[in-house]
Amino acid sequence: MAMWGKDPRVSVRYPGRMEVEKYVYTPGLHGLELAKALKEGRLIGTRCGDTIYFPPTTFCPDHAMGEPVEIKGPWIVEAYTVVREDSSSRRLDKPVVIAYITPLDAEGGLIHYVEASEEEIAPGIEVEPVFAPPEKRKGTIRDILYFKVKNSAQE
Amino acid sequence: MASRVAIVSMGWYGFKSSVDELSFREMMFEAATRAYETVGLDPRRDVDAFVSCQEDYWEGIAITDEFAPEPVGGVLRPTLTVAGDMLQGVAQAYMMIKTGYFDVVVVESHAKPSDITTMHGIFEMALDPLYLRPLNPPNMHFLAGLDAAAFLQRSRLGREHLAMVVAKNKRAGLSNSRASHAAPLSPDDVLSMEPVVDPLTRLDIAPFSDAAVVAVLASEEAARRFTDTPVWIEGISWITEAGTGALAWHTIGAMPGLRVAAKRALAMAGVSRIDTDTSFAEVDDRYSYVELLALEELGLGSPDEVARMLEDGDLDPGGYYPVNPSGGSLAAGVALEATAGFRLLEVYERLLAGGYEEGRERGVVASWRGPPTRTFSVAVLGV
């Protein structure tokens, strides 16, 4: 170790940067259908025979193509976690609730933010999506700002 | 009938928070040299193919496959890379030998998380780009938090059971030279900490380690040329459920992929119950809850039964059925794709050490590739 000193990486470092932020993703056939629906404040899934999947998928389990169908809910919190620190171990000013939310009219679901207090949030409660104002929607999943507890005063 | 497949030697380097003195390629070289020298193997003459388990984002090098051959002696030789954990690579090598075209195949895996300054960014890049990544979750452990919460809810177990797993493994690691993160902790030490991502505290989340692991696999005939003490791969399987966008295929709070991989690997080995037909297991514990969930999916018992065994000390080193006597990842760290290599190495060395009851001279390796993957591998090793 004497050859290099205490920490060789302090004296010799080769910094690198992977230019990944420039990537663009093609949403695909089903992704485009969902993007259109999100802009209209709706959600769509894919019907494959008797089963509806959400998020939508172009291809069904039997490898046939499915057809888009609107998902109306109700949306139920299957599980939730409260995130109190970021990945760098910094305490968040306000803990955030992230939940796995499933629609009763489809298989699957969405992981998304829930605006709810720690007293309100619980597995099994019903929530509903809150969409961004129409002029601010971009056709992405963030057009859903968050889910709120159904009949909650939270807006 | 196709030859049996043995591990004839293993080598390793690192298992420290930060291996400052060597590059990842030099760590591969060191681990390979140790594996080869133990059995007097010349990689330029005696090895038919090489398998490297790695992933571009971990290396910070695109098409990093090209860097695989040189450190393990594989230049101008058949080399392939598996973008998966080491047990997946071992499964490929196993099948190659089973074909009869390959007698000796080397599998390597390595990890240098200390070189990664943007681990959160890499995790984010692995999330479904349409449905999950745009959420920009503040902590990369959020998926584990959700999974752990769902597991506790379904099993009706509590945070105290997770704390008991942490204390058991951190303490078991104190006698393991590879377990750099071992500590004499009590469950109360864990329970007194505020969760980072509910219900997981910092101690419930295994830290990272730099490490390289190399295994030499051989057909039965070739194995006898190198060693008198082969360790046989009696069963092996791996499964991927689906990406994080296809939530319909996931059961949160359960690991159906691990269940299927286990069923297949245990059946191959003729194991009906792990606690009666094998002597111990090294299972994924990169988060405390995963150990309990993995034991359920391996068929040891219901979460309730597994929890009772944990409470009674049955899962301790020296207990009825030791689980992670090495200290697991909670004590030795998560070495990215080499994490399964750590578990494999522990089972390999512990079987060589001997002293097991006749008919149960086997150990189980159960691996999860870690979040956000839903990829699982299981192997049964025996002597």
XYZ file of C-alpha atoms in Angstrom:
538
model
C 0.000 0.000 0.000
C 2.948 2.339 0.600
C 3.407 2.573 -3.132
C 0.004 4.138 -3.533
C -0.473 6.026 -0.301
C -3.493 5.631 1.918
C -6.217 5.756 -0.689
C -5.061 5.324 -4.279
C -8.337 6.638 -5.569
C -7.718 9.991 -3.982
C -4.480 10.459 -5.907
C -5.589 8.863 -9.181
C -9.207 8.873 -10.261
C -10.759 8.472 -13.644
C -14.160 10.115 -13.488
C -16.741 8.895 -15.974
C -20.212 9.850 -17.059
C -22.721 7.636 -18.792
C -24.870 9.807 -21.040
C -28.048 7.927 -20.308
C -30.289 10.901 -19.701
C -30.479 11.480 -23.459
C -32.365 8.278 -24.194
C -35.883 8.435 -25.616
C -38.296 5.544 -25.240
C -40.851 4.548 -27.839
C -44.076 3.999 -25.908
C -45.253 1.311 -28.330
C -48.796 0.591 -29.409
C -50.234 0.105 -25.933
C -48.155 2.915 -24.479
C -49.540 5.313 -27.080
C -53.113 4.291 -26.264
C -52.425 4.932 -22.580
C -50.760 8.279 -23.345
C -53.836 9.409 -25.292
C -56.097 8.270 -22.462
C -53.978 10.014 -19.790
C -54.286 13.300 -21.674
C -58.044 12.823 -21.464
C -57.852 12.034 -17.753
C -58.666 8.371 -18.295
C -56.810 5.083 -17.831
C -56.855 2.123 -20.155
C -55.779 -1.470 -19.860
C -55.676 -4.407 -22.238
C -58.409 -7.027 -22.566
C -57.048 -10.509 -23.205
C -59.974 -12.903 -23.394
C -61.781 -12.721 -20.057
C -58.948 -10.924 -18.273
C -58.079 -7.231 -18.299
C -54.496 -6.210 -17.557
C -53.271 -2.900 -16.233
C -50.880 -1.320 -17.158
C -51.823 -2.186 -20.730
C -49.688 -4.557 -22.728
C -49.587 -5.050 -26.473
C -49.251 -8.779 -26.143
C -51.361 -11.136 -24.051
C -50.141 -14.188 -22.127
C -51.189 -16.393 -25.070
C -49.085 -14.119 -27.298
C -52.126 -12.728 -29.117
C -52.733 -8.995 -29.343
C -55.147 -7.570 -26.796
C -57.563 -4.692 -27.180
C -57.634 -1.455 -25.181
C -60.356 -1.113 -22.589
C -61.023 1.637 -20.069
C -60.142 0.985 -16.421
C -62.552 2.618 -14.020
C -61.568 1.175 -10.659
C -62.371 1.337 -7.803
C -58.667 1.579 -6.842
C -57.551 -0.156 -3.667
C -54.299 0.267 -1.724
C -52.777 -3.188 -1.656
C -49.632 -2.181 0.277
C -47.849 1.031 1.092
C -44.553 2.295 2.395
C -43.553 5.622 3.908
C -40.244 6.885 2.536
C -38.478 8.956 5.202
C -34.968 9.297 3.746
C -33.599 9.696 0.238
C -31.014 7.346 -1.247
C -28.218 9.502 0.172
C -29.571 9.022 3.721
C -30.891 12.576 3.952
C -34.082 12.869 5.988
C -36.963 14.085 3.794
C -38.652 17.259 5.028
C -41.959 15.530 4.500
C -42.114 11.725 4.314
C -43.845 10.481 1.162
C -46.296 7.620 0.855
C -45.785 5.263 -2.083
C -48.377 2.556 -2.588
C -49.139 -0.406 -4.774
C -52.650 0.322 -5.970
C -54.819 -2.204 -7.770
C -58.000 -1.593 -9.763
C -60.775 -4.033 -8.909
C -61.726 -4.313 -12.583
C -58.311 -5.523 -13.800
C -55.277 -7.635 -12.985
C -52.157 -5.687 -12.045
C -51.960 -2.131 -10.832
C -49.789 0.860 -10.407
C -47.132 1.986 -7.974
C -47.745 5.669 -7.312
C -47.779 8.380 -4.682
C -50.697 8.698 -2.299
C -51.375 12.039 -0.674
C -52.544 10.877 2.706
C -51.512 11.249 6.305
C -49.957 8.302 8.114
C -53.192 8.046 10.097
C -55.299 7.829 6.938
C -53.215 5.436 4.855
C -53.909 1.733 5.325
C -54.014 -1.410 3.250
C -57.445 -1.984 1.761
C -58.600 1.640 1.607
C -60.070 3.053 -1.593
C -58.185 5.793 -3.420
C -58.722 7.687 -6.661
C -56.359 9.296 -9.167
C -55.966 13.062 -9.203
C -55.033 14.260 -12.705
C -53.062 17.358 -13.612
C -55.110 20.162 -15.227
C -55.778 19.251 -18.916
C -53.402 21.903 -20.299
C -50.517 20.493 -18.236
C -50.926 16.835 -19.195
C -48.140 15.310 -21.270
C -49.354 11.777 -21.823
C -47.137 10.289 -19.112
C -47.944 8.506 -15.879
C -47.131 11.755 -14.050
C -50.351 13.175 -15.530
C -51.676 11.427 -12.442
C -50.302 13.805 -9.822
C -51.082 11.369 -7.027
C -53.874 9.229 -5.671
C -56.024 10.587 -2.872
C -58.122 8.796 -0.334
C -61.656 8.507 -1.701
C -63.974 11.037 -0.093
C -60.992 12.691 1.582
C -60.923 16.482 1.868
C -57.398 16.452 0.332
C -57.299 18.146 -3.084
C -26.733 -40.528 -19.237
C -25.097 -37.108 -19.157
C -22.261 -36.600 -16.699
C -22.810 -35.160 -13.247
C -21.445 -31.647 -12.807
C -19.147 -30.679 -9.949
C -17.567 -27.550 -8.583
C -13.906 -28.474 -8.246
C -12.559 -25.181 -6.965
C -13.573 -21.682 -5.975
C -11.589 -18.492 -5.430
C -12.500 -15.057 -4.177
C -11.172 -11.612 -3.468
C -12.476 -8.640 -1.499
C -15.735 -8.658 0.422
C -14.926 -5.265 1.850
C -16.837 -1.993 1.676
C -14.187 -0.723 -0.662
C -11.334 -2.576 -2.360
C -9.179 0.465 -3.008
C -6.032 -1.292 -4.117
C -7.354 -3.119 -7.196
C -9.510 -2.417 -10.234
C -12.436 -4.734 -10.934
C -10.399 -6.531 -13.572
C -7.555 -7.103 -11.116
C -10.050 -8.419 -8.576
C -11.257 -10.916 -11.204
C -7.638 -11.935 -11.827
C -6.962 -12.445 -8.121
C -10.092 -14.546 -7.583
C -9.383 -16.610 -10.716
C -5.742 -17.195 -9.790
C -6.777 -18.497 -6.376
C -9.395 -20.821 -7.911
C -6.946 -22.170 -10.502
C -3.895 -22.572 -8.265
C -5.800 -24.583 -5.645
C -6.285 -27.424 -8.138
C -3.278 -26.827 -10.395
C -5.401 -25.784 -13.337
C -3.985 -23.897 -16.334
C -6.791 -21.758 -17.771
C -5.027 -21.589 -21.162
C -4.964 -25.365 -21.448
C -7.563 -26.920 -19.159
C -10.658 -24.733 -19.534
C -13.108 -25.178 -22.404
C -15.217 -22.036 -21.841
C -15.653 -19.055 -19.532
C -18.853 -17.430 -18.253
C -18.800 -13.933 -16.792
C -21.769 -12.570 -14.851
C -21.885 -8.808 -15.051
C -23.892 -5.831 -16.192
C -22.814 -2.727 -18.117
C -24.279 -0.245 -15.677
C -22.404 -1.738 -12.741
C -19.094 -1.347 -14.612
C -19.772 2.058 -16.106
C -18.642 0.575 -19.425
C -20.946 -0.119 -22.342
C -20.590 -3.596 -23.873
C -18.451 -4.559 -20.913
C -18.567 -8.188 -22.107
C -15.397 -7.432 -24.053
C -13.518 -6.949 -20.802
C -14.448 -10.387 -19.490
C -11.913 -12.768 -21.075
C -8.547 -11.230 -20.187
C -8.540 -11.318 -16.346
C -9.699 -14.962 -16.194
C -7.399 -16.361 -18.885
C -10.072 -16.481 -21.561
C -8.586 -14.417 -24.425
C -9.250 -16.083 -27.788
C -11.302 -18.746 -26.015
C -15.084 -19.267 -25.926
C -16.362 -16.693 -23.417
C -19.907 -15.573 -22.818
C -21.442 -13.121 -20.427
C -24.628 -13.454 -18.446
C -26.307 -10.207 -17.434
C -27.506 -11.802 -14.253
C -26.329 -13.054 -10.908
C -23.609 -15.660 -10.575
C -25.984 -18.545 -10.003
C -27.567 -17.863 -13.391
C -24.083 -18.123 -14.904
C -23.462 -21.372 -13.011
C -26.700 -22.713 -14.507
C -25.422 -21.918 -18.028
C -22.087 -23.615 -17.293
C -23.928 -26.610 -15.818
C -25.948 -27.017 -19.020
C -22.877 -26.584 -21.225
C -21.148 -29.442 -19.402
C -24.319 -31.547 -19.587
C -24.211 -31.304 -23.393
C -20.954 -33.256 -23.390
C -19.207 -30.638 -25.548
C -17.526 -28.953 -22.567
C -15.598 -30.648 -19.750
C -14.404 -27.657 -17.744
C -16.198 -24.295 -17.579
C -15.168 -21.341 -15.413
C -17.796 -18.975 -14.001
C -16.832 -15.583 -12.615
C -18.677 -12.661 -11.148
C -17.496 -9.435 -9.598
C -18.767 -6.233 -8.095
C -17.216 -2.849 -7.404
C -20.109 -0.826 -5.995
C -17.568 1.483 -4.335
C -16.763 2.783 -7.846
C -20.409 3.709 -8.426
C -21.072 7.256 -7.337
C -24.662 7.324 -8.609
C -26.183 4.049 -7.404
C -29.588 5.696 -7.127
C -29.390 6.717 -10.791
C -28.583 3.174 -11.896
C -31.464 1.800 -9.872
C -33.743 4.364 -11.440
C -32.595 3.376 -14.932
C -33.641 -0.199 -14.166
C -37.242 0.816 -13.450
C -39.900 0.563 -16.145
C -39.398 3.778 -18.162
C -43.095 4.314 -18.848
C -44.857 3.393 -15.638
C -42.432 3.612 -12.751
C -39.333 5.693 -13.476
C -41.234 8.941 -14.092
C -42.274 8.849 -10.416
C -38.663 9.641 -9.531
C -38.928 7.876 -6.152
C -36.654 9.517 -3.581
C -35.206 6.285 -2.196
C -34.136 3.239 -4.203
C -35.313 0.915 -1.436
C -38.973 1.887 -1.902
C -39.815 -1.326 -3.749
C -38.351 -3.390 -0.911
C -40.343 -1.291 1.575
C -43.551 -2.054 -0.301
C -42.685 -5.744 -0.543
C -41.708 -5.967 3.128
C -44.890 -4.168 4.207
C -47.032 -6.524 2.113
C -45.185 -9.552 3.523
C -45.674 -8.445 7.130
C -49.324 -7.686 6.437
C -49.970 -11.106 4.876
C -47.928 -13.079 7.388
C -49.038 -11.060 10.431
C -45.415 -11.047 11.559
C -43.933 -7.883 13.022
C -40.863 -5.704 12.778
C -39.434 -7.652 15.722
C -39.079 -10.715 13.486
C -37.127 -8.699 10.955
C -34.943 -7.395 13.785
C -34.271 -10.961 14.922
C -33.051 -11.871 11.423
C -30.716 -8.847 11.408
C -29.294 -9.691 14.841
C -28.871 -13.392 13.969
C -27.021 -12.736 10.718
C -24.910 -9.787 11.853
C -23.754 -11.896 14.807
C -23.169 -15.070 12.755
C -20.874 -13.081 10.483
C -18.474 -12.352 13.329
C -16.787 -15.711 12.689
C -16.615 -15.235 8.906
C -13.604 -13.484 7.376
C -15.717 -12.375 4.408
C -18.366 -10.731 6.599
C -17.001 -7.198 6.846
C -20.312 -5.791 8.074
C -20.772 -8.227 10.971
C -21.596 -6.812 14.404
C -22.787 -8.074 17.789
C -26.242 -6.506 17.543
C -29.425 -7.309 19.414
C -32.962 -7.083 17.997
C -33.494 -4.034 20.224
C -30.661 -2.225 18.436
C -32.660 -2.601 15.236
C -36.045 -1.799 16.750
C -34.711 1.377 18.312
C -33.915 2.805 14.883
C -36.373 4.873 12.884
C -37.274 3.241 9.557
C -35.714 4.610 6.370
C -38.434 3.146 4.187
C -41.187 1.621 6.315
C -40.844 -0.983 7.784
C -37.091 -1.204 7.072
C -34.406 0.546 9.106
C -30.851 1.089 7.911
C -29.871 -2.157 9.684
C -32.549 -4.145 7.824
C -30.895 -3.149 4.543
C -27.637 -4.927 3.678
C -24.793 -2.564 2.747
C -22.702 -2.988 -0.405
C -19.394 -4.849 -0.707
C -16.713 -5.063 -3.391
C -15.921 -8.678 -4.288
C -14.974 -11.109 -7.026
C -15.811 -14.821 -7.039
C -14.682 -17.546 -9.455
C -15.918 -21.140 -9.640
C -14.468 -23.949 -11.729
C -17.106 -26.435 -12.892
C -16.264 -29.793 -14.424
C -17.799 -32.990 -15.704
C -17.465 -35.981 -13.386
C -14.532 -37.405 -15.320
C -12.703 -34.081 -15.528
C -13.450 -33.299 -11.897
C -11.570 -36.410 -10.794
C -8.469 -35.113 -12.589
C -8.422 -31.972 -10.440
C -9.689 -32.946 -7.020
C -10.644 -35.753 -4.668
C -13.301 -33.562 -3.121
C -15.767 -32.418 -5.769
C -18.958 -30.697 -4.652
C -21.810 -31.763 -6.905
C -24.452 -29.492 -8.319
C -27.456 -31.717 -7.707
C -30.131 -29.269 -8.800
C -30.246 -25.760 -10.248
C -32.900 -23.507 -11.732
C -33.645 -19.854 -12.357
C -36.773 -17.849 -13.119
C -37.652 -14.293 -14.106
C -41.193 -13.085 -13.444
C -41.491 -9.839 -15.447
C -40.297 -6.228 -15.478
C -41.503 -3.603 -13.034
C -44.055 -2.274 -15.514
C -45.940 -5.557 -15.721
C -47.307 -5.618 -12.202
C -49.968 -8.172 -13.092
C -47.216 -10.793 -13.011
C -45.946 -9.880 -9.562
C -47.350 -10.890 -6.227
C -46.212 -8.203 -3.881
C -45.135 -9.609 -0.518
C -44.425 -13.006 -2.072
C -41.846 -14.439 -4.457
C -43.604 -16.881 -6.793
C -40.525 -16.857 -9.035
C -38.390 -18.124 -6.178
C -41.033 -20.750 -5.372
C -40.939 -22.090 -8.948
C -37.126 -22.045 -9.149
C -36.945 -23.832 -5.787
C -39.463 -26.460 -6.801
C -37.481 -27.273 -9.917
C -34.037 -27.273 -8.281
C -35.182 -29.325 -5.275
C -36.933 -31.855 -7.540
C -33.761 -32.249 -9.636
C -31.838 -33.011 -6.450
C -34.509 -35.351 -5.089
C -35.057 -33.097 -2.085
C -38.575 -33.309 -0.695
C -38.043 -31.044 2.313
C -35.028 -28.813 2.796
C -34.832 -29.373 6.547
C -34.867 -33.163 6.315
C -32.864 -33.685 3.096
C -30.289 -30.891 3.385
C -28.254 -29.571 6.326
C -28.329 -25.788 5.913
C -29.210 -22.973 3.543
C -27.686 -19.719 2.398
C -30.633 -17.632 1.238
C -31.114 -14.078 0.114
C -31.183 -11.584 2.969
C -30.298 -8.321 1.250
C -33.290 -7.061 3.210
C -34.124 -8.758 6.513
C -37.666 -9.748 5.457
C -36.387 -11.593 2.377
C -34.828 -14.347 4.510
C -38.195 -15.234 6.057
C -40.024 -14.926 2.746
C -37.397 -17.028 0.955
C -37.705 -19.775 3.584
C -41.466 -19.808 3.059
C -41.013 -20.071 -0.725
C -38.414 -22.847 -0.209
C -41.122 -24.818 1.577
C -39.613 -24.751 5.076
C -42.973 -23.735 6.506
C -45.599 -21.028 6.718
C -44.339 -17.587 7.790
C -45.715 -18.381 11.223
C -43.785 -21.649 11.432
C -40.613 -20.021 10.101
C -40.980 -17.219 12.655
C -41.338 -19.746 15.458
C -38.147 -21.483 14.316
C -36.409 -18.112 14.295
C -37.643 -17.331 17.827
C -36.544 -20.766 19.075
C -33.025 -20.424 17.637
C -33.604 -23.249 15.136
C -32.197 -21.093 12.324
C -29.058 -20.069 14.248
C -25.635 -21.462 13.330
C -25.657 -24.778 15.200
C -29.480 -24.795 15.363
C -31.915 -27.374 13.966
C -31.619 -25.953 10.426
C -28.985 -23.196 10.145
C -29.937 -20.428 7.734
C -27.199 -18.042 6.637
C -24.596 -19.395 9.073
C -22.201 -17.203 7.059
C -23.969 -14.067 8.235
C -25.524 -13.617 4.798
C -25.570 -10.315 2.965
C -26.528 -8.479 6.133
C -23.028 -9.300 7.418
C -21.039 -9.693 4.188
C -22.769 -7.101 2.031
C -24.436 -7.067 -1.350
C -21.809 -7.624 -4.031
C -24.134 -6.927 -6.963
C -24.089 -9.949 -9.350
C -21.480 -11.678 -7.155
C -23.942 -11.811 -4.240
C -25.127 -15.249 -5.359
C -21.439 -16.134 -5.741
C -20.959 -15.365 -2.052
C -23.797 -17.725 -1.092
C -22.477 -20.417 -3.463
C -18.987 -20.060 -1.991
C -20.325 -20.371 1.550
C -22.251 -23.563 0.753
C -19.282 -24.968 -1.189
C -16.784 -24.381 1.619
C -19.139 -25.513 4.372
C -19.847 -28.790 2.547
C -16.112 -29.367 2.088
C -15.640 -28.842 5.819
C -17.864 -31.897 6.334
C -19.445 -33.219 9.499
C -22.967 -33.561 8.159
C -25.408 -36.346 8.861
C -25.458 -39.081 6.226
C -28.172 -38.500 3.656
C -28.260 -34.790 4.444
C -24.832 -33.840 3.102
C -26.335 -31.050 1.064
C -26.757 -27.297 1.239
C -29.196 -24.954 -0.495
C -28.409 -21.661 -2.214
C -31.370 -19.360 -2.874
C -30.766 -16.070 -4.600
C -32.746 -13.021 -5.639
C -31.049 -10.718 -8.121
C -32.307 -7.843 -6.010
C -34.637 -4.951 -6.704
C -35.987 -3.941 -9.086
C -35.539 -7.403 -10.649
C -37.886 -10.292 -10.124
C -35.245 -12.899 -10.972
C -34.530 -15.814 -8.662
C -32.110 -18.758 -8.700
C -31.888 -21.825 -6.517
C -29.230 -24.534 -6.382
C -28.697 -27.639 -4.304
C -25.084 -28.660 -3.723
C -23.999 -31.982 -2.254
C -20.947 -34.073 -1.393
